[in-house]
XYZ file of C-alpha atoms in Angstrom:
528
model
C -47.599 -15.888 4.185
C -48.130 -15.413 8.077
C -46.173 -15.734 11.455
C -46.277 -19.945 12.221
C -43.318 -22.145 15.089
C -41.217 -22.507 14.291
C -39.979 -20.884 10.788
C -39.958 -17.582 12.605
C -37.611 -14.799 10.709
C -33.055 -15.214 11.463
C -30.968 -12.207 12.198
C -27.758 -13.210 11.774
C -24.916 -10.624 14.015
C -21.707 -11.271 11.990
C -18.013 -11.355 14.036
C -15.518 -9.081 15.073
C -13.233 -7.408 12.447
C -9.864 -6.182 13.523
C -9.472 -3.731 11.067
C -10.242 -0.668 8.565
C -10.400 -2.342 5.130
C -11.888 -5.475 7.318
C -14.963 -3.414 8.739
C -15.092 -2.537 4.665
C -15.354 -5.260 3.348
C -17.671 -6.308 5.525
C -20.102 -3.280 4.970
C -19.367 -3.522 1.274
C -20.791 -7.373 1.324
C -24.500 -8.515 1.547
C -24.293 -10.612 3.476
C -21.764 -9.511 5.831
C -20.212 -13.437 5.307
C -23.562 -15.228 5.557
C -23.284 -16.326 2.196
C -18.945 -18.373 2.461
C -19.787 -21.379 0.828
C -17.338 -24.182 1.064
C -16.245 -26.744 -1.291
C -13.262 -28.368 1.146
C -13.295 -30.991 4.070
C -10.677 -31.937 6.062
C -12.112 -35.364 6.859
C -9.907 -36.090 10.239
C -7.251 -34.101 12.092
C -4.597 -35.766 10.645
C -4.884 -35.545 7.058
C -2.505 -33.447 5.621
C -5.384 -33.363 2.223
C -8.731 -31.667 1.643
C -11.342 -34.102 0.033
C -13.991 -31.983 -2.302
C -17.415 -31.603 -0.302
C -19.721 -29.120 -1.336
C -21.936 -26.812 1.572
C -23.445 -23.759 -0.391
C -23.639 -21.559 2.274
C -26.218 -21.080 5.386
C -27.922 -18.125 2.915
C -28.514 -20.895 0.182
C -28.972 -23.227 2.109
C -31.744 -21.606 4.143
C -33.744 -20.005 1.049
C -33.250 -23.888 -0.835
C -34.044 -25.930 2.071
C -36.079 -23.790 4.224
C -38.005 -21.029 1.865
C -35.994 -18.270 3.752
C -35.504 -15.398 1.293
C -33.147 -11.733 1.636
C -34.886 -8.310 2.710
C -33.267 -6.638 0.489
C -35.374 -4.723 -3.403
C -34.318 -2.946 -5.751
C -30.963 -2.044 -4.153
C -32.659 -1.472 -1.454
C -33.029 -2.848 2.300
C -36.661 -2.670 3.321
C -35.227 -2.960 6.957
C -34.008 0.369 6.857
C -35.358 3.353 8.506
C -35.654 4.923 5.658
C -37.593 2.962 3.361
C -41.454 3.229 2.709
C -43.479 1.999 5.000
C -45.456 0.376 2.247
C -42.964 -2.828 2.236
C -43.573 -5.721 4.857
C -40.534 -8.912 5.271
C -41.473 -11.904 4.784
C -41.611 -14.280 8.361
C -38.753 -16.130 6.279
C -37.496 -13.924 5.950
C -33.129 -13.721 7.311
C -32.340 -10.287 8.408
C -28.456 -9.122 8.356
C -27.507 -6.791 10.924
C -24.988 -4.840 9.600
C -23.440 -3.166 12.928
C -20.791 -2.486 11.138
C -21.721 0.054 8.667
C -21.683 2.695 11.110
C -18.117 1.801 11.292
C -16.534 2.135 7.694
C -15.931 4.620 5.392
C -17.619 3.578 2.877
C -20.799 3.625 4.623
C -20.542 5.766 8.061
C -17.498 7.939 10.028
C -14.795 5.542 9.691
C -14.743 5.311 14.391
C -15.802 2.598 15.574
C -18.800 2.492 18.636
C -18.893 0.664 21.328
C -20.045 -2.868 21.647
C -21.970 -1.502 24.615
C -24.230 0.609 21.500
C -24.058 -1.919 18.691
C -26.039 -4.450 21.739
C -29.283 -0.937 21.694
C -28.814 -1.081 18.282
C -29.765 -5.207 17.432
C -33.441 -4.322 20.772
C -34.110 -1.408 17.878
C -33.933 -4.073 14.997
C -35.290 -6.751 16.460
C -38.803 -3.950 17.125
C -38.267 -2.778 13.614
C -38.087 -6.262 12.264
C -41.446 -7.370 14.806
C -43.574 -4.257 13.022
C -42.074 -5.493 9.543
C -43.892 -9.026 10.079
C -46.823 -7.586 11.833
C -47.350 -4.485 9.827
C -48.612 -6.192 6.399
C -52.596 -5.283 6.501
C -53.021 -8.982 3.370
C -52.040 -10.836 7.111
C -51.386 -8.913 10.041
C -49.766 -10.717 12.667
C -49.943 -10.039 16.845
C -46.770 -8.316 17.742
C -47.123 -9.706 21.488
C -46.462 -12.736 19.692
C -43.932 -12.443 17.492
C -40.987 -14.361 18.392
C -37.511 -14.164 16.089
C -33.998 -16.221 16.035
C -30.953 -14.513 16.888
C -27.617 -15.802 15.149
C -24.230 -15.525 16.251
C -20.911 -15.150 14.811
C -17.560 -15.658 17.171
C -18.000 -11.048 19.343
C -21.995 -10.233 17.576
C -22.580 -14.161 20.058
C -21.018 -11.202 22.763
C -23.199 -8.559 21.171
C -26.387 -11.334 21.559
C -25.673 -11.308 25.409
C -25.201 -7.989 26.203
C -28.656 -7.155 24.420
C -30.064 -9.938 26.537
C -28.786 -10.004 29.526
C -28.230 -5.925 30.157
C -31.234 -4.091 31.367
C -29.484 -0.901 30.242
C -28.150 -2.429 26.957
C -31.853 -3.812 25.572
C -35.629 -3.218 25.929
C -38.270 -6.101 27.489
C -40.168 -6.003 24.374
C -37.252 -6.564 22.955
C -36.243 -9.402 24.311
C -39.640 -10.907 25.292
C -38.790 -11.283 20.955
C -36.605 -13.800 20.786
C -37.521 -17.512 20.511
C -34.027 -19.140 20.383
C -30.067 -17.726 20.293
C -27.261 -19.639 17.922
C -23.593 -19.014 18.579
C -21.103 -19.969 16.318
C -17.684 -20.324 17.945
C -18.355 -17.349 20.523
C -15.584 -16.393 22.950
C -18.236 -16.222 25.620
C -15.709 -16.451 28.335
C -13.397 -13.444 25.997
C -9.917 -15.136 24.416
C -6.457 -16.024 26.231
C -2.848 -15.442 24.001
C -0.393 -17.578 25.419
C -2.449 -18.078 28.234
C -3.499 -14.977 29.282
C -6.836 -13.311 28.880
C -6.429 -10.006 26.551
C -6.217 -7.064 29.020
C -9.024 -4.158 29.456
C -6.079 -0.936 28.312
C -5.810 -2.782 24.578
C -8.826 -0.346 23.389
C -6.820 -0.569 19.849
C -9.319 -1.740 17.358
C -11.292 -2.441 20.511
C -9.702 -5.413 21.379
C -10.333 -5.349 24.874
C -13.814 -5.620 24.112
C -12.246 -10.038 24.846
C -11.049 -8.625 28.489
C -13.115 -10.785 31.220
C -13.624 -7.144 33.085
C -14.599 -5.785 30.037
C -16.532 -7.688 28.953
C -18.445 -8.350 33.033
C -19.318 -4.630 32.277
C -21.783 -5.098 29.189
C -23.297 -7.981 30.133
C -24.077 -6.930 33.976
C -21.665 -10.319 35.628
C -19.785 -7.741 37.824
C -20.552 -9.265 40.795
C -20.939 -13.110 39.359
C -17.365 -11.986 37.346
C -15.968 -11.130 41.508
C -17.232 -14.345 42.768
C -15.602 -16.594 39.617
C -13.327 -15.036 37.575
C -15.871 -16.375 34.513
C -18.596 -14.393 32.771
C -19.791 -17.409 30.593
C -22.738 -16.872 32.759
C -26.361 -16.359 31.231
C -28.767 -15.202 34.469
C -32.120 -17.504 35.124
C -33.516 -14.782 37.139
C -34.193 -11.254 37.413
C -35.215 -9.089 34.233
C -33.025 -10.681 32.236
C -32.710 -13.740 32.797
C -33.100 -15.740 29.498
C -34.013 -19.046 29.162
C -30.402 -21.658 28.951
C -32.313 -24.182 27.691
C -32.750 -22.133 24.521
C -28.950 -21.134 23.908
C -27.087 -23.289 21.289
C -22.765 -23.312 21.273
C -21.200 -24.597 17.995
C -18.197 -24.653 19.192
C -15.355 -25.094 16.804
C -12.055 -27.807 17.359
C -9.504 -27.106 14.595
C -6.562 -24.750 15.081
C -5.156 -26.131 12.226
C -6.369 -23.804 9.204
C -6.924 -20.830 10.640
C -4.215 -18.848 8.780
C -4.779 -14.621 10.520
C -1.690 -13.155 10.657
C -0.220 -15.851 8.812
C -0.728 -18.707 11.744
C 0.464 -16.597 14.072
C -2.645 -16.001 16.521
C -2.893 -20.032 16.698
C 0.208 -20.159 17.185
C -0.488 -17.885 20.824
C -3.164 -19.103 21.261
C -2.534 -22.011 21.225
C -4.020 -26.038 20.884
C -7.473 -26.502 22.490
C -8.333 -23.809 20.349
C -10.330 -23.204 17.252
C -7.191 -21.263 16.434
C -8.551 -17.788 17.828
C -10.682 -19.426 20.944
C -10.269 -21.899 23.070
C -12.449 -24.299 22.808
C -13.375 -24.152 27.812
C -14.205 -20.503 26.799
C -17.111 -21.073 23.951
C -19.580 -22.467 25.454
C -22.385 -20.888 27.553
C -23.828 -22.144 30.476
C -27.611 -21.499 32.917
C -26.755 -20.215 35.782
C -30.378 -19.658 38.759
C -29.562 -17.508 41.852
C -28.726 -20.377 43.907
C -26.098 -20.957 41.719
C -27.665 -24.282 39.727
C -25.895 -24.611 36.624
C -27.957 -25.535 33.086
C -25.145 -26.496 30.825
C -26.456 -24.681 27.512
C -26.810 -27.259 24.200
C -23.466 -27.640 22.804
C -21.462 -29.776 19.164
C -18.085 -30.237 18.821
C -16.743 -30.019 15.145
C -13.400 -29.990 13.807
C -13.472 -26.865 11.744
C -11.324 -23.590 12.784
C -12.482 -19.829 13.228
C -12.844 -18.607 10.078
C -11.348 -19.493 6.583
C -11.372 -22.041 3.490
C -12.531 -24.730 6.629
C -13.789 -22.082 9.159
C -16.936 -23.218 11.773
C -19.834 -21.259 9.648
C -18.956 -22.215 6.425
C -19.267 -26.414 7.264
C -21.908 -28.443 6.423
C -21.719 -29.596 10.729
C -23.068 -26.011 11.677
C -25.643 -25.931 9.927
C -27.094 -29.250 10.344
C -27.130 -28.184 13.873
C -28.413 -25.028 13.553
C -32.042 -25.934 11.325
C -32.074 -29.150 14.034
C -32.098 -25.831 16.745
C -34.148 -24.176 14.758
C -36.879 -26.354 13.106
C -36.379 -30.062 14.453
C -38.223 -31.810 16.414
C -36.405 -33.383 18.447
C -33.744 -33.161 21.210
C -31.571 -35.431 22.874
C -29.229 -33.667 25.681
C -26.246 -36.735 26.487
C -25.126 -37.500 29.656
C -22.240 -39.726 31.038
C -22.409 -41.525 34.490
C -19.517 -42.925 35.837
C -20.699 -45.106 38.545
C -17.106 -46.751 39.359
C -13.728 -47.313 37.894
C -11.168 -50.098 38.647
C -7.312 -49.642 38.494
C -5.004 -52.389 37.446
C -4.224 -55.098 39.529
C -0.803 -53.863 39.342
C -1.514 -50.860 41.079
C -4.823 -51.847 42.476
C -2.908 -51.490 46.447
C -1.014 -48.621 46.355
C -1.524 -45.822 47.307
C -0.523 -42.023 45.980
C -2.175 -43.181 42.551
C -3.177 -40.423 39.568
C -4.419 -40.868 36.688
C -7.108 -38.720 33.901
C -9.659 -40.743 31.806
C -10.934 -39.295 28.628
C -14.461 -39.278 27.928
C -14.452 -39.621 23.636
C -17.994 -38.850 22.167
C -19.187 -38.613 18.355
C -22.771 -38.374 17.369
C -24.151 -38.938 13.752
C -27.171 -39.108 12.557
C -28.591 -42.303 9.774
C -27.538 -41.883 6.294
C -25.332 -39.061 7.160
C -21.125 -37.629 6.231
C -20.977 -35.651 8.560
C -21.258 -35.250 12.759
C -23.693 -33.096 14.742
C -21.088 -33.579 17.288
C -17.859 -34.800 17.629
C -15.254 -35.122 20.718
C -11.778 -36.266 20.187
C -8.522 -36.576 22.528
C -6.090 -35.463 19.710
C -8.572 -33.191 19.043
C -8.666 -31.267 22.887
C -12.648 -31.465 22.576
C -12.585 -34.345 25.264
C -14.354 -34.074 28.399
C -11.768 -35.182 31.282
C -12.463 -35.994 34.594
C -9.844 -37.530 37.449
C -9.144 -40.079 38.893
C -10.080 -38.654 42.207
C -13.565 -37.298 41.175
C -14.329 -40.173 40.238
C -13.501 -42.319 42.932
C -13.852 -39.657 46.203
C -15.854 -37.447 44.301
C -16.630 -34.044 46.673
C -18.512 -31.957 44.013
C -22.326 -33.419 42.873
C -20.624 -32.842 38.992
C -17.859 -34.773 39.512
C -19.142 -37.987 39.000
C -21.159 -36.876 36.274
C -20.179 -35.085 32.036
C -22.311 -33.410 29.929
C -21.099 -34.863 26.249
C -23.212 -32.623 24.167
C -27.284 -32.205 22.637
C -28.851 -33.456 19.241
C -31.444 -32.056 17.530
C -33.497 -34.370 15.212
C -36.014 -33.857 12.820
C -37.834 -36.902 10.934
C -38.822 -34.637 8.650
C -35.717 -34.991 7.483
C -34.432 -38.418 6.964
C -33.624 -40.707 3.862
C -37.327 -41.141 1.708
C -36.166 -44.891 2.068
C -37.361 -44.413 5.424
C -41.028 -44.779 5.619
C -41.616 -44.985 9.931
C -41.700 -42.505 11.878
C -38.658 -42.527 13.647
C -35.204 -40.679 14.333
C -32.288 -42.111 14.918
C -28.653 -41.466 15.867
C -25.507 -43.316 16.511
C -23.039 -42.329 20.059
C -19.254 -43.297 20.160
C -18.429 -43.051 23.234
C -14.602 -44.336 23.921
C -13.023 -44.383 27.875
C -9.286 -44.346 28.154
C -7.530 -43.359 30.280
C -3.565 -42.270 28.793
C -1.409 -42.397 32.108
C -1.285 -43.646 35.346
C 0.942 -42.429 38.119
C 1.934 -43.265 41.214
C 3.801 -40.453 43.754
C 4.144 -37.806 40.739
C 5.863 -40.466 38.633
C 4.560 -42.433 35.369
C 4.013 -46.157 35.395
C 4.416 -47.757 32.908
C 4.827 -51.307 32.899
C 1.720 -52.260 31.859
C 0.920 -49.144 29.306
C 0.234 -49.550 26.154
C -0.240 -46.792 23.881
C -3.904 -45.341 22.627
C -4.974 -48.556 24.467
C -8.990 -47.625 25.861
C -11.143 -48.626 28.603
C -14.034 -49.469 27.340
C -14.990 -48.539 24.028
C -18.313 -49.081 21.906
C -21.028 -47.291 19.431
C -25.017 -47.104 20.710
C -27.364 -47.279 17.852
C -30.479 -45.469 19.472
C -33.981 -45.007 17.935
C -36.607 -43.615 19.059
C -40.722 -42.981 17.943
C -42.189 -40.036 19.347
C -45.948 -39.304 20.663
C -48.264 -38.946 17.440
C -50.294 -37.229 20.862
C -50.710 -37.177 24.352
C -52.511 -40.441 25.120
C -49.066 -42.194 23.849
C -46.025 -42.924 25.125
C -42.455 -43.104 24.318
C -40.312 -46.241 21.942
C -37.175 -46.441 22.171
C -34.414 -49.045 20.720
C -31.222 -49.341 21.261
C -28.401 -51.879 20.153
C -24.388 -51.392 21.166
C -23.143 -52.702 17.853
C -21.071 -55.372 17.166
C -19.877 -57.409 14.255
C -23.195 -59.084 14.546
C -25.770 -56.034 14.547
C -24.108 -52.838 13.185
C -26.487 -50.629 11.384
C -29.725 -51.978 13.609
C -31.187 -50.740 17.058
C -32.984 -53.896 17.866
C -33.582 -54.485 21.513
C -36.836 -52.546 23.167
C -36.821 -50.758 26.848
C -38.815 -51.797 28.561
C -41.390 -48.816 30.045
C -40.437 -49.722 33.338
C -36.769 -48.238 32.202
C -38.034 -45.576 30.652
C -38.653 -42.256 33.296
C -41.566 -40.001 32.487
C -41.053 -36.526 34.000
C -41.867 -32.621 33.826
C -42.037 -33.397 29.809
C -39.125 -34.952 29.585
C -37.800 -38.772 28.743
C -35.124 -40.130 30.459
C -33.251 -43.586 29.206
C -29.720 -45.251 30.811
C -27.881 -47.029 29.118
C -26.130 -49.214 30.840
C -21.916 -50.461 29.973
C -19.196 -52.461 32.269
C -16.038 -52.738 30.664
C -14.796 -55.444 33.418
C -11.120 -56.713 34.405
C -9.230 -54.029 35.725
C -8.706 -51.229 34.107
C -12.263 -51.217 33.602
C -14.776 -48.767 34.147
C -18.909 -48.396 34.414
C -21.474 -45.952 34.080
C -24.596 -44.939 32.233
C -25.111 -43.350 28.896
C -27.967 -41.018 30.123
C -30.366 -39.467 27.414
C -32.940 -36.690 28.651
C -35.016 -36.446 25.471
C -37.891 -34.443 25.045
C -40.578 -33.131 22.097
C -39.080 -29.941 20.123
C -40.687 -26.741 19.217
C -44.057 -29.055 19.947
């Protein structure tokens, strides 16, 4: 089989193992946890029982859905340097970066190398996979055109970033081979415990790998860290620039089901986390030399960092993974707020403040899961203050990035015979409380009340050739039209620039309090 986009080799980089027994366990596992599935599903945040929902594991599903295979043969790992040179890799292979073997007492010295060493070894592995794929005499490939995907969980995402961002740890030849990067629950901005970043001096079990000052060292972000105190930066200029558009961050929001240390970890990490990584620390953005931000694609799911309800062994994360790697349509979803109105009783009062929360759920037609789920009770909503929306000080105060969804018409129900891709986006804008001079105003308060709530149905017909235009149908969902997007967007309302289609759908709740704005979609063909 020849190398063909986008079905490139997948290199999986597992997460952090704290104790020696955990290191030995992962070394004894052929797939380092990528083979773990699940038969339970937590329907909602307050649902006290699981229901049966079978997810076979990422490894099994990649094999059954896309004909990927492992790299083991007769008890040997073909990728190992000591394997004979007459063995070659199928491009549709899943390679496990078994970097903890050297730290295990089973296969190594029992001493854990630094994260810098892991990054350097990943560089070597990428080049080794390139040579094993392109060196097959039956279907030789051009090494300059070789590409692979990197898929990482937790600390594995930091290993990937160290390899990509630090020119001392990764070579230009290996970086050129990387097509896309997908991270599950990676602490891109470190780990905070009880509101404090883990200290650099805490070297026991390499916990200091999650200290931001230490991360700035191996990620080569010392200058940015001094300016901002953050390390969730992906430089978009320089020798180690990697496109932010080629990175996806999958973010977990369920702390309750993270059982590590008998639940102590989730207790000290606190709300707004997956039990170990805070939601605000689990995403990544690209920044150019002028400081212009490009958020990496991200989606949110009610899953914990690991365990029975973990993010890696979930259908939701898998569907985002394969759509990002292999899908044909990309849609970045933004919210533009044009204005808000206060309740009439306080409209003329000074010192009014409020926090506006924007919930969003995105689901595809015919499926029993959501691609992205941002809900207030799960601490994953996007927020803006009343001051930001009424007297904005920064360019992004009235502009809110919500999520990115990837779609593919090949994975629809067989009953759908047209060439469209369709999905449903629920938008809920609410403000829990108003304050006047820092005192709660409860005179007309209704708990759980919303300013605007509706669902937008959108159906996209991508162009079949360069001569064709996009066709877009939509509807704001109501009781008369619960399932169909029937209104066609006029051609004059489709803004097409630099290969990207911009579509805006206005909404206005009316009344006071109220909100008006636009759901804006940036749509483009993907893997074209």
